[in-house]
Short mmCIF file of C-alpha atoms and ligand atoms in Angstrom, two decimals:
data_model
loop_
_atom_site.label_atom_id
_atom_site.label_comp_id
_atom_site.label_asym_id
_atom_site.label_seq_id
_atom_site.Cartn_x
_atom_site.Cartn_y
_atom_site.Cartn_z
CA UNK A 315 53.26 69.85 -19.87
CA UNK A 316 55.44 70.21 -23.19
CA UNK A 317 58.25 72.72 -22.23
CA UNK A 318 59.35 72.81 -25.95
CA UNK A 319 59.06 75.98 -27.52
CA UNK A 320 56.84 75.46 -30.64
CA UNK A 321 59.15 75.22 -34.05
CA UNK A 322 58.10 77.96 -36.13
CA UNK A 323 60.01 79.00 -39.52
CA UNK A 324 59.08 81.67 -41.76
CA UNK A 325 62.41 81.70 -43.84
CA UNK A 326 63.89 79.50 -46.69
CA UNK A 327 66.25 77.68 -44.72
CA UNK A 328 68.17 77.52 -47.97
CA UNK A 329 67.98 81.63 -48.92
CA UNK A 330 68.05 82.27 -45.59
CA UNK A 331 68.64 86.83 -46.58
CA UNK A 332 65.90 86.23 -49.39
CA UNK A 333 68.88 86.98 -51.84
CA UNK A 334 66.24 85.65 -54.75
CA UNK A 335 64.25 89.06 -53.63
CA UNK A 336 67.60 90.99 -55.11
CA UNK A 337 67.09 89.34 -58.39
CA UNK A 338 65.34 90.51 -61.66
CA UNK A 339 62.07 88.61 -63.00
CA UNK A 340 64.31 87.97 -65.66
CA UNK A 341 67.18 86.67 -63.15
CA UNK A 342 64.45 84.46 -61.11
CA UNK A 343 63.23 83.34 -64.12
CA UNK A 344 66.01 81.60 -65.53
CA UNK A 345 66.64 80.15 -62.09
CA UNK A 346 63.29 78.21 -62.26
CA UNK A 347 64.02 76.98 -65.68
CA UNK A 348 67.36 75.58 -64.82
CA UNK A 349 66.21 74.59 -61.37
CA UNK A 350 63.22 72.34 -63.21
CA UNK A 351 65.50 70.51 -65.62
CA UNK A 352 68.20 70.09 -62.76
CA UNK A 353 65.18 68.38 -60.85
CA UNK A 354 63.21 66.45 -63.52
CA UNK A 355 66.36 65.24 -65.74
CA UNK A 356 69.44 65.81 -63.78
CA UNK A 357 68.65 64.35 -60.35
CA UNK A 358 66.47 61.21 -61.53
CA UNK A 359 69.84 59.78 -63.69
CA UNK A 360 73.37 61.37 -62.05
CA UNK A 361 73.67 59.11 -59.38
CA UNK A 362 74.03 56.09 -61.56
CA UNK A 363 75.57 58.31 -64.30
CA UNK A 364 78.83 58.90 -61.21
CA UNK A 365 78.68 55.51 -60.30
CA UNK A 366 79.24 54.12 -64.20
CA UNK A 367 81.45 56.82 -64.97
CA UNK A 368 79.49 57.99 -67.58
CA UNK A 369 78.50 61.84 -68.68
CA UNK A 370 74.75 62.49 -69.47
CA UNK A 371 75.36 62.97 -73.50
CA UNK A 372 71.86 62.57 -74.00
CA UNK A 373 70.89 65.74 -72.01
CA UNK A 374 73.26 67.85 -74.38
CA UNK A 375 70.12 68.82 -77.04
CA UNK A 376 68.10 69.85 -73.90
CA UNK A 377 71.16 71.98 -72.56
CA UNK A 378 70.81 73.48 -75.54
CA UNK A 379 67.61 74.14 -76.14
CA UNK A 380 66.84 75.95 -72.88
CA UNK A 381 69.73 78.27 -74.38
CA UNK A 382 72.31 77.41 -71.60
CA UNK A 383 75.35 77.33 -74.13
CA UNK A 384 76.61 80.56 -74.29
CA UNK A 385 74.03 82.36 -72.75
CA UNK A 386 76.08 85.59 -72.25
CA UNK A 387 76.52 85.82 -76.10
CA UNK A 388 74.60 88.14 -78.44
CA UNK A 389 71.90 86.29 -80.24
CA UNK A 390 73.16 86.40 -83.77
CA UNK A 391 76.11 84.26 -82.58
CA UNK A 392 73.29 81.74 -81.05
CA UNK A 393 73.62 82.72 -77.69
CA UNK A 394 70.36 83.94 -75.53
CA UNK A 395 72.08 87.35 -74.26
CA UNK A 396 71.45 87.23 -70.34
CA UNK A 397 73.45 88.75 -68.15
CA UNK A 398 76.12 87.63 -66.12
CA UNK A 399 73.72 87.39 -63.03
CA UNK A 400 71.76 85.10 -64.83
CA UNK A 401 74.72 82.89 -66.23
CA UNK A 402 75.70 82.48 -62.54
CA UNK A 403 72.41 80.96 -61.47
CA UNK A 404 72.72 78.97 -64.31
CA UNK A 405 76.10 77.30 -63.03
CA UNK A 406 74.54 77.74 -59.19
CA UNK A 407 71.28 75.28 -60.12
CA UNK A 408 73.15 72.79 -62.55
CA UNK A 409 75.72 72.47 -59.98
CA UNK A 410 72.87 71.43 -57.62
CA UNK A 411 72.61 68.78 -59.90
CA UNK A 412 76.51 67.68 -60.21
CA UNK A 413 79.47 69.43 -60.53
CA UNK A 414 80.38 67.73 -63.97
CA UNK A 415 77.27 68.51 -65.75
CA UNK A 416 78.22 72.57 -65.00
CA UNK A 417 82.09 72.06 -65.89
CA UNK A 418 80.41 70.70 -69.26
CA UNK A 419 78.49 73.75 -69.59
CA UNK A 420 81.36 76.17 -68.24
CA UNK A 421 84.11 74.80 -70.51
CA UNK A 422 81.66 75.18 -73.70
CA UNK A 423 80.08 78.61 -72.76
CA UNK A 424 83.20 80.41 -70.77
CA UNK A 425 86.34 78.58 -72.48
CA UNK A 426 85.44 77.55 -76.05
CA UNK A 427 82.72 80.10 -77.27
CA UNK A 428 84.19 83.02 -75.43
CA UNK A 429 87.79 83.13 -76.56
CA UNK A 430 86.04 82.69 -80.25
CA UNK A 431 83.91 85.48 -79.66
CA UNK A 432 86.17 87.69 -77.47
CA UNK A 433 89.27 86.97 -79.92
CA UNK A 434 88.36 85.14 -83.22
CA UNK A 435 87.63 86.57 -86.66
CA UNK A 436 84.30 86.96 -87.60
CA UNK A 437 84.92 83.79 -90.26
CA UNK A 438 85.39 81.91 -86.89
CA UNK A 439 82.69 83.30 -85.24
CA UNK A 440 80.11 82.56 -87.87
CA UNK A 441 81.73 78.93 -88.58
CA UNK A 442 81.50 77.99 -84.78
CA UNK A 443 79.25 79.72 -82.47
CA UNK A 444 75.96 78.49 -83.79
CA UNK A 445 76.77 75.40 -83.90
CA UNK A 446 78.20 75.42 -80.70
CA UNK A 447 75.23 77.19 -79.35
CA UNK A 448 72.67 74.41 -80.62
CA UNK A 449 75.85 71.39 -78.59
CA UNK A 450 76.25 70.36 -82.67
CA UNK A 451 80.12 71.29 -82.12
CA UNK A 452 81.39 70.10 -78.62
CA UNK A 453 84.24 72.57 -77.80
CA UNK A 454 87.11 71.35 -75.19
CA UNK A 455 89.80 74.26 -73.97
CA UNK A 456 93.78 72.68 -73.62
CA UNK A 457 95.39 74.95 -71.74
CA UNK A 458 97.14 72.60 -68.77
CA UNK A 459 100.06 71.06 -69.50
CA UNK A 460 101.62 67.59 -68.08
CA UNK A 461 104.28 69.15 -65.74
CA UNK A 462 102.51 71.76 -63.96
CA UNK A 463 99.34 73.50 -64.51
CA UNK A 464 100.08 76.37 -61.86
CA UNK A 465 102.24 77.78 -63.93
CA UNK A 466 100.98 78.08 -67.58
CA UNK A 467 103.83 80.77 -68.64
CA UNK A 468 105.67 77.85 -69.03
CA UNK A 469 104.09 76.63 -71.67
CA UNK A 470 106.07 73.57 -73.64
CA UNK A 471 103.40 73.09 -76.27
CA UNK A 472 104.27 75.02 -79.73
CA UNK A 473 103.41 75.84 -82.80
CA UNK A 474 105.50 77.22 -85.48
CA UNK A 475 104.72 78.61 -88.93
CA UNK A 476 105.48 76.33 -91.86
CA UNK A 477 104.31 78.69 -94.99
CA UNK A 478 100.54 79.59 -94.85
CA UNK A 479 99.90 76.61 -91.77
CA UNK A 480 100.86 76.02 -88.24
CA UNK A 481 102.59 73.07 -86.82
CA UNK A 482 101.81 72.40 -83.53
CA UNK A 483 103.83 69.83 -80.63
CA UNK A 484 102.56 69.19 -77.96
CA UNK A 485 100.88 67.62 -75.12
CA UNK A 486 97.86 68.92 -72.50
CA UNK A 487 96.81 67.13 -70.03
CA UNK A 488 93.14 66.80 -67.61
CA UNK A 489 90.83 68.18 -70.02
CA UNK A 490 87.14 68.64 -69.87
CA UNK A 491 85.29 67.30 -72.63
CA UNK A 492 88.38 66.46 -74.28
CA UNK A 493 87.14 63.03 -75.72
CA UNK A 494 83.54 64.60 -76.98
CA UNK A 495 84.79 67.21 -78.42
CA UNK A 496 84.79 68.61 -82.15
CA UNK A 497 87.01 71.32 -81.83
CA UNK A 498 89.96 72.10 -79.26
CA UNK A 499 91.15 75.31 -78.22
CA UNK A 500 94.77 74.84 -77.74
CA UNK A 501 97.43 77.28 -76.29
CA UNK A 502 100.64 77.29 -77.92
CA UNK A 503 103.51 79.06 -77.76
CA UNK A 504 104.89 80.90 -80.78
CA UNK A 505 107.81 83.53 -82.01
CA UNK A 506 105.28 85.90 -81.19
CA UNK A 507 103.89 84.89 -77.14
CA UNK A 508 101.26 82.68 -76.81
CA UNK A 509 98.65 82.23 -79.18
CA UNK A 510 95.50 80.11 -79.39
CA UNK A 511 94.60 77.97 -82.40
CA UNK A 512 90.81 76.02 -83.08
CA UNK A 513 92.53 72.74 -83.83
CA UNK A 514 89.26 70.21 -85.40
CA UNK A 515 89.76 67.04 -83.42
CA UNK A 516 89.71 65.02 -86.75
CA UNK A 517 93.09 66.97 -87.60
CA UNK A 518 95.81 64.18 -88.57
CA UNK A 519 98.05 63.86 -85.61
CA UNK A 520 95.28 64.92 -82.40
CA UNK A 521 94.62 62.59 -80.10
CA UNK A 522 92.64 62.05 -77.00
CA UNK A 523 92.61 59.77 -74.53
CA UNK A 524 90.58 59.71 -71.58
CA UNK A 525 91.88 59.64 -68.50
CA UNK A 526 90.34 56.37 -66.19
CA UNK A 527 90.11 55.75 -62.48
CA UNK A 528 89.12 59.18 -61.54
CA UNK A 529 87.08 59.46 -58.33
CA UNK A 530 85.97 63.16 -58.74
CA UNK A 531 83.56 64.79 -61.55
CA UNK A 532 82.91 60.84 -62.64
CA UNK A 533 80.03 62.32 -64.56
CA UNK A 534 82.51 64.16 -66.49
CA UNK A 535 84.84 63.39 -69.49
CA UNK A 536 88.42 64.30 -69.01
CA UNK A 537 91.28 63.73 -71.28
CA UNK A 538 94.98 63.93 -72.54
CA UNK A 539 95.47 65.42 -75.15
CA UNK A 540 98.39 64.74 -77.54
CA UNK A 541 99.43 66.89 -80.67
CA UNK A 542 101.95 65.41 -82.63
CA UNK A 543 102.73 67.61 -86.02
CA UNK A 544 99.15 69.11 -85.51
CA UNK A 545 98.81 71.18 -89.27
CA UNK A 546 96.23 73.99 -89.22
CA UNK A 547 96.33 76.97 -91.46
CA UNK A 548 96.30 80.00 -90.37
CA UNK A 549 92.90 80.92 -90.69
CA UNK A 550 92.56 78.82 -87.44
CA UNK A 551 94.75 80.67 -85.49
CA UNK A 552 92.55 83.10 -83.10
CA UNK A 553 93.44 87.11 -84.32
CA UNK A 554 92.76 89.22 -81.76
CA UNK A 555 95.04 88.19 -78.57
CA UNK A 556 98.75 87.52 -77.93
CA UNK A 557 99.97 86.57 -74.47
CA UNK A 558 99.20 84.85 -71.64
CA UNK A 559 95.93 87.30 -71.41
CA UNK A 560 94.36 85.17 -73.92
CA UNK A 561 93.57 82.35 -71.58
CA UNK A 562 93.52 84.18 -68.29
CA UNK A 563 90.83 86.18 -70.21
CA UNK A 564 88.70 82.90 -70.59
CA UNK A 565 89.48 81.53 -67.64
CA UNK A 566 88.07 84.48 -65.62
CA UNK A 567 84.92 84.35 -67.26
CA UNK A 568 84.96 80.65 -66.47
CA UNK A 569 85.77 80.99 -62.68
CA UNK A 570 83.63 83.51 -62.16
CA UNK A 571 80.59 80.94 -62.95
CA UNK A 572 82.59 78.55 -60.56
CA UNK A 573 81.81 80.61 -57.87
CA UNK A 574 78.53 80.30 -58.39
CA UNK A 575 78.15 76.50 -58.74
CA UNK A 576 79.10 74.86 -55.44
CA UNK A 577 76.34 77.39 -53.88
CA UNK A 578 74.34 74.39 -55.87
CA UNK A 579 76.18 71.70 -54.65
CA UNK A 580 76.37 73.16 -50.93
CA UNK A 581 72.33 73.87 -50.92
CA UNK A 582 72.14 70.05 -52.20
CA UNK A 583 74.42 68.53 -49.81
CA UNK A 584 72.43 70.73 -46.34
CA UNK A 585 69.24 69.79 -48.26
CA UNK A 586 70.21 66.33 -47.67
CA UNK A 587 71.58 66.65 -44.37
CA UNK A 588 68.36 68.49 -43.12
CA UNK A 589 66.26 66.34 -44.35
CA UNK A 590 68.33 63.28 -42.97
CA UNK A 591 68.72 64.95 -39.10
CA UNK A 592 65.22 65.52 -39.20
CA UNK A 593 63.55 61.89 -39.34
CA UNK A 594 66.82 60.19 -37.99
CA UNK A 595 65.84 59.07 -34.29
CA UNK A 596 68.46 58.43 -32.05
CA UNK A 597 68.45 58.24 -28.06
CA UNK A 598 64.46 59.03 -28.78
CA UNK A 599 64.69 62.38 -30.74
CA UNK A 600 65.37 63.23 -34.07
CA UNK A 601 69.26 64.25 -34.50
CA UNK A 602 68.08 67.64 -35.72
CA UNK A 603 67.25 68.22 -32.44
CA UNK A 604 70.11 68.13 -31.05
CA UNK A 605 72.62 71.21 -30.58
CA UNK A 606 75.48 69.60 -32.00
CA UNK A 607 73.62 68.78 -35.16
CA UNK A 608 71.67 72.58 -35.50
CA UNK A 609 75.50 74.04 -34.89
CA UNK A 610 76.52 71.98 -37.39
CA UNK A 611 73.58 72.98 -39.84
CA UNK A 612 73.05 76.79 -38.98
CA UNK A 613 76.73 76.93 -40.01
CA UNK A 614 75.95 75.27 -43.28
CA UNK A 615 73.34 78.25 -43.75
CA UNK A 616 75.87 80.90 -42.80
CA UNK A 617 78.19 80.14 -45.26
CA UNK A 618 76.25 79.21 -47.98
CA UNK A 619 74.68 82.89 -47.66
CA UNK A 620 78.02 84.36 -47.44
CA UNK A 621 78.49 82.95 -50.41
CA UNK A 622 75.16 83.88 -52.08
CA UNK A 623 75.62 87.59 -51.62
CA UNK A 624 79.52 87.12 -52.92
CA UNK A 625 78.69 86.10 -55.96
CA UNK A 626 75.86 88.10 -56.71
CA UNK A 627 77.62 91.37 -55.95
CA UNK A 628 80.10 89.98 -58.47
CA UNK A 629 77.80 89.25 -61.03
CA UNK A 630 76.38 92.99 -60.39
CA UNK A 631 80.25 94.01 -61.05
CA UNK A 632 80.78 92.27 -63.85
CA UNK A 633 77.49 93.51 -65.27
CA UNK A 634 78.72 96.83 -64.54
CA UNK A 635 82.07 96.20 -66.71
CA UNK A 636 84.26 96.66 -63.20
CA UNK A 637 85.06 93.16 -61.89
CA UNK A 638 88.64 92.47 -61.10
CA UNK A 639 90.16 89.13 -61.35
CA UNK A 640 91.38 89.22 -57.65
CA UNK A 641 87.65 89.46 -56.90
CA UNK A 642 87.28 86.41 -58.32
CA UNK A 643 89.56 84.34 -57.25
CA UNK A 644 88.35 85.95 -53.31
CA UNK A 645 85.26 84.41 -54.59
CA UNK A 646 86.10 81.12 -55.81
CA UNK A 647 88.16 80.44 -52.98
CA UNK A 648 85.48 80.98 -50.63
CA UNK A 649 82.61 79.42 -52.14
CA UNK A 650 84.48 76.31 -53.51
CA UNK A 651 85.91 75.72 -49.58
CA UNK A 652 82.62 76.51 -48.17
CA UNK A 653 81.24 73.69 -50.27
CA UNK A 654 83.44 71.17 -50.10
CA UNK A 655 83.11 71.97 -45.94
CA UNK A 656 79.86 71.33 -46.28
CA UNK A 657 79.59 68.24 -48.59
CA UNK A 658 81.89 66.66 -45.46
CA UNK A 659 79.92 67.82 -42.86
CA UNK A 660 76.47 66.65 -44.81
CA UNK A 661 78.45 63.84 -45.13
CA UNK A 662 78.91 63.40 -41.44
CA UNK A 663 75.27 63.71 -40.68
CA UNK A 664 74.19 61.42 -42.78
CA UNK A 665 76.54 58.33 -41.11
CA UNK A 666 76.88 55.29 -42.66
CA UNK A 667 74.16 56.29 -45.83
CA UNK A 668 76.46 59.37 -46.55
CA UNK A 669 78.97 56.85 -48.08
CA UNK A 670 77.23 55.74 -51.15
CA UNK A 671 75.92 58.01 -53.60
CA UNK A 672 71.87 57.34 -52.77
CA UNK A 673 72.75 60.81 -51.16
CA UNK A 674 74.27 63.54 -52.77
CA UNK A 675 76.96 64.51 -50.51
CA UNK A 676 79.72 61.95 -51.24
CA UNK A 677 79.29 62.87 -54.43
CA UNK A 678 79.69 66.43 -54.42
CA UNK A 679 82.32 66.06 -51.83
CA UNK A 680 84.48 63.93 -54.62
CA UNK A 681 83.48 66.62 -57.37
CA UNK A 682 84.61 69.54 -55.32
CA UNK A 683 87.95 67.74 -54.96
CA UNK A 684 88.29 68.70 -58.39
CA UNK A 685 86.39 72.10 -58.64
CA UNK A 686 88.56 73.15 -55.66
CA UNK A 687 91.90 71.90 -57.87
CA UNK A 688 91.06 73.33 -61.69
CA UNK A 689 90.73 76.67 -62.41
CA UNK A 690 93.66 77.99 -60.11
CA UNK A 691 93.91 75.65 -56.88
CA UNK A 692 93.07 77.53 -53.44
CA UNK A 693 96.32 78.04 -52.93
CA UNK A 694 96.79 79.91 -56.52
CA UNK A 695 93.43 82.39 -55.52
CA UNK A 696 94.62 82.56 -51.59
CA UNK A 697 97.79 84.21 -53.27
CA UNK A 698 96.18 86.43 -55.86
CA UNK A 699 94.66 87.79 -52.76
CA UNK A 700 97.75 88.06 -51.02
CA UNK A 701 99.38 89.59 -53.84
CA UNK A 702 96.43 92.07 -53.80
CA UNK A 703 96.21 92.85 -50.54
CA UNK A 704 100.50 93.31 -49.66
CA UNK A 705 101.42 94.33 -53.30
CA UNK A 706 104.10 91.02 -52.94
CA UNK A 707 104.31 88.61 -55.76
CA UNK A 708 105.02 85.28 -53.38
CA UNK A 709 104.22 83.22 -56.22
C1 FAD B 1589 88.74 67.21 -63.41
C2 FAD B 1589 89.63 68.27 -63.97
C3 FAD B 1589 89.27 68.96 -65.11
C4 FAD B 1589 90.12 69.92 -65.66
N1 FAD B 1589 89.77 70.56 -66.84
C5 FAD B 1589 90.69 71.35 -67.46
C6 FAD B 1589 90.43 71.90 -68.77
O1 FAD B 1589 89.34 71.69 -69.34
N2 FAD B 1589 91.40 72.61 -69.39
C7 FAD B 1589 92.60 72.87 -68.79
O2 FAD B 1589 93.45 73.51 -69.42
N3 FAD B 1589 92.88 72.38 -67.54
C8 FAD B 1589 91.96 71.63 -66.88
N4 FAD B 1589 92.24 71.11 -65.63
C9 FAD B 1589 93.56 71.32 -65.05
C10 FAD B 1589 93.57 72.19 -63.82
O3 FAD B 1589 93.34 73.53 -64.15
C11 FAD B 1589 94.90 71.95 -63.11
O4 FAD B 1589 94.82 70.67 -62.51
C12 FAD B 1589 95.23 73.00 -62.07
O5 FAD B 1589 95.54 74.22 -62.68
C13 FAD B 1589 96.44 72.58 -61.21
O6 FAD B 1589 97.48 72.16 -62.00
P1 FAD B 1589 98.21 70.78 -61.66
O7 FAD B 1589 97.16 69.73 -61.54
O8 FAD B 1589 99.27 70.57 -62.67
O9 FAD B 1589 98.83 71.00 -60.23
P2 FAD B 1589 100.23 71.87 -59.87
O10 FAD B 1589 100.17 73.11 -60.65
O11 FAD B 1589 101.33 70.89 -60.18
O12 FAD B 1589 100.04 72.09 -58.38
C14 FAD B 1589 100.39 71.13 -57.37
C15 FAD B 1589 100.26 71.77 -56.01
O13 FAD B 1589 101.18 72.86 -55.88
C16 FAD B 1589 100.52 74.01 -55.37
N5 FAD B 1589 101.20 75.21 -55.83
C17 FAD B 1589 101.35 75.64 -57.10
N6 FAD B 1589 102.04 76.79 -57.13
C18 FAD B 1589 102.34 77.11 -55.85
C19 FAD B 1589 103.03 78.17 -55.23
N7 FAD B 1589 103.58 79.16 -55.93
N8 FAD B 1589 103.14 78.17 -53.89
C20 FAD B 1589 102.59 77.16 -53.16
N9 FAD B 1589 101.93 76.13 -53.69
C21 FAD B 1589 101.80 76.11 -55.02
C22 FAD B 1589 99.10 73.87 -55.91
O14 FAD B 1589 98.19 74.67 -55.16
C23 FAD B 1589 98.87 72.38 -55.74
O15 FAD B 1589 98.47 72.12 -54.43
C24 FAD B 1589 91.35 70.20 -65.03
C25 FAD B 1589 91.68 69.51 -63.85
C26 FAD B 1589 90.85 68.57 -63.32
C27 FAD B 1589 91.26 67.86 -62.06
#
């Protein structure tokens, strides 16, 4: 007689509190266009793509066109005007794909055609928002500096005012897109606090040089950027924002995406491991069936719903106009550690295959190394909170 209690599951192992049932048709329905791309033009090429080193260029016109630069922006800037909800399951399913392919889409949306739109003129934002909406203008955001990216009050780069232009010295260093892209935002210091300039790569005296022998976000361009004598006039300064508030400002907007991507990369790397522990036969049964291997998975699905129903009630926050930056970085410490927990533990599963990148979680697992590191390192978020929470600066 079979003593085995018949396997019966009604739930999406990967949705396991049906949070898709607290979205909008809207909401779902830019889920199922990103999720289709992700699958049909993502998937089929990013393996190689990580081993080569090389970023997906080609896909940029079809980024576009599905309207997933600058989606949050009104339409007569180019942008598609969804809601943050929506931008968050638009990092969440290109994640699922690979971590670089969302930085590329986070750095152009949330750190290159926000601060234009949140703090340039409206000469700017008519030069450079279409264009940047349509992936015609790359943008890249220089914000890090060589000595310590922690820390950006103390900022070494500079620009002073020679007449009507700008001279700017300086150097920044890992960043995204730096070596595609048209335009840079660069943070410089000035008589006045910190101020951010749209520097055209092509500008006598820029230079970037991309940065080799990474083994995280391979899929992903990341540079140094040096600026030596850098003249802009001052029409290229942005207007609207002095201060360190100017980046912070972006790189909210930017993190708050990040806690939606490695939901992606977690549902990817269980995904995997699921499907792995299921056909895998060891001592005659399938791995899945054993405890240690369900613990190991059910605590995959925990997580990753914590982490679903984080970020959404963010995203319902920041629709409302009242999310805080400490929720944020709560957020993006969580889900970023959740998935790089994961990506290990998928990795784990897997055995032997989990160490080349036929599977996705080695892959992810390098990615997150990054993704846990930019945009304020755990540490940086863990004492936000802590800040938060005792009213203590222990920076
Ligand atoms: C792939 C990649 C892409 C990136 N893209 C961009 C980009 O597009 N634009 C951009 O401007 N930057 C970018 N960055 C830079 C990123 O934001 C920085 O790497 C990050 O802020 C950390 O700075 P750091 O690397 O200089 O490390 P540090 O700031 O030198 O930190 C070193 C260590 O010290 C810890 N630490 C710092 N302060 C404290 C403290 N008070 N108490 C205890 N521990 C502390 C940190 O947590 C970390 O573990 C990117 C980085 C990577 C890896």
């Amino acid at each position: 007689m079979n003593t085995q209690p018949k396997t019966v599951t009604t739930l999406d192992p990967y949705d396991l509190y049906d949070v898709r049932s607290l979205l909008s048709d809207e909401e779902r329905m830019v889920q199922d266009t990103v999720a289709r791309f992700t699958d049909e033009r993502v998937l089929p090429v990013i393996g190689e793509c990580f081993d080569q080193g090389r970023f997906p260029h080609e896909l940029v016109p079809e980024i576009a066109n599905l309207g997933l630069l600058g989606p949050t922006l009104p339409t007569e800037y180019g942008g598609a005007g969804m809601n943050a909800v929506s931008y968050g399951l638009i990092c969440q399913e290109l994640e699922r794909g690979d971590s670089g392919i969302r930085s590329f889409v986070s750095v152009q949306s949330s750190l290159c055609m926000y601060p234009i739109y949140a703090y340039g003129s409206a000469e700017q934002k008519r030069e450079w928002l279409p264009d940047m909406a349509q992936g015609k203008v790359i943008g890249c955001f220089g914000l890090t500096e060589p000595h310590g990216g922690s820390d950006p009050a103390n900022m070494k780069t500079h620009a002073k005012k020679d007449g009507g232009d700008w001279v700017i010295n300086g150097a920044k260093m890992w960043i995204t897109n730096g070596n595609l892209a048209r335009i840079a935002i660069v943070w410089a210091q000035t008589e006045d606090g910190i101020q951010g300039f749209i520097v055209p790569t092509d500008t006598p005296g820029f230079t970037a040089q991309e940065i080799q022998r990474k083994f995280s976000l391979r899929a992903s361009v990341t540079s140094a950027l040096f600026l030596d004598n850098v003249r802009v006039p001052d029409s290229a300064r942005l207007p609207n924002v002095r201060g360190l508030k100017g980046p912070l400002g972006c790189l909210t907007q930017a993190r708050y995406g990040i806690t939606w991507g490695p939901i992606g990369a977690a549902i990817a790397c269980m995904r995997d491991a699921v499907e792995y522990a299921k056909t895998r036969i060891l001592f005659d049964r399938p791995i899945a069936a054993t405890q240690a291997v369900q613990l190991k998975l059910a605590d995959m699905a925990r997580r990753i719903t914590q982490a679903q129903l984080m970020s959404l009630q963010l995203g319902r926050l920041k629709d409302a106009g009242r999310m805080q930056p400490t929720q944020v970085s709560l957020a993006k410490w969580n889900n970023v550690r959740m998935a790089i927990d994961i990506a290990r533990e998928a990795r784990d599963i897997l055995g032997g295959a989990g160490i080349t990148t036929e599977y996705s979680p080695i892959r992810h697992m390098l990615n997150l190394e990054s993704v846990i590191t930019y945009e304020g390192t755990e540490t940086v978020h863990q004492l936000v909170v802590g800040r938060e929470v005792t009213g203590i600066n222990a920076f």
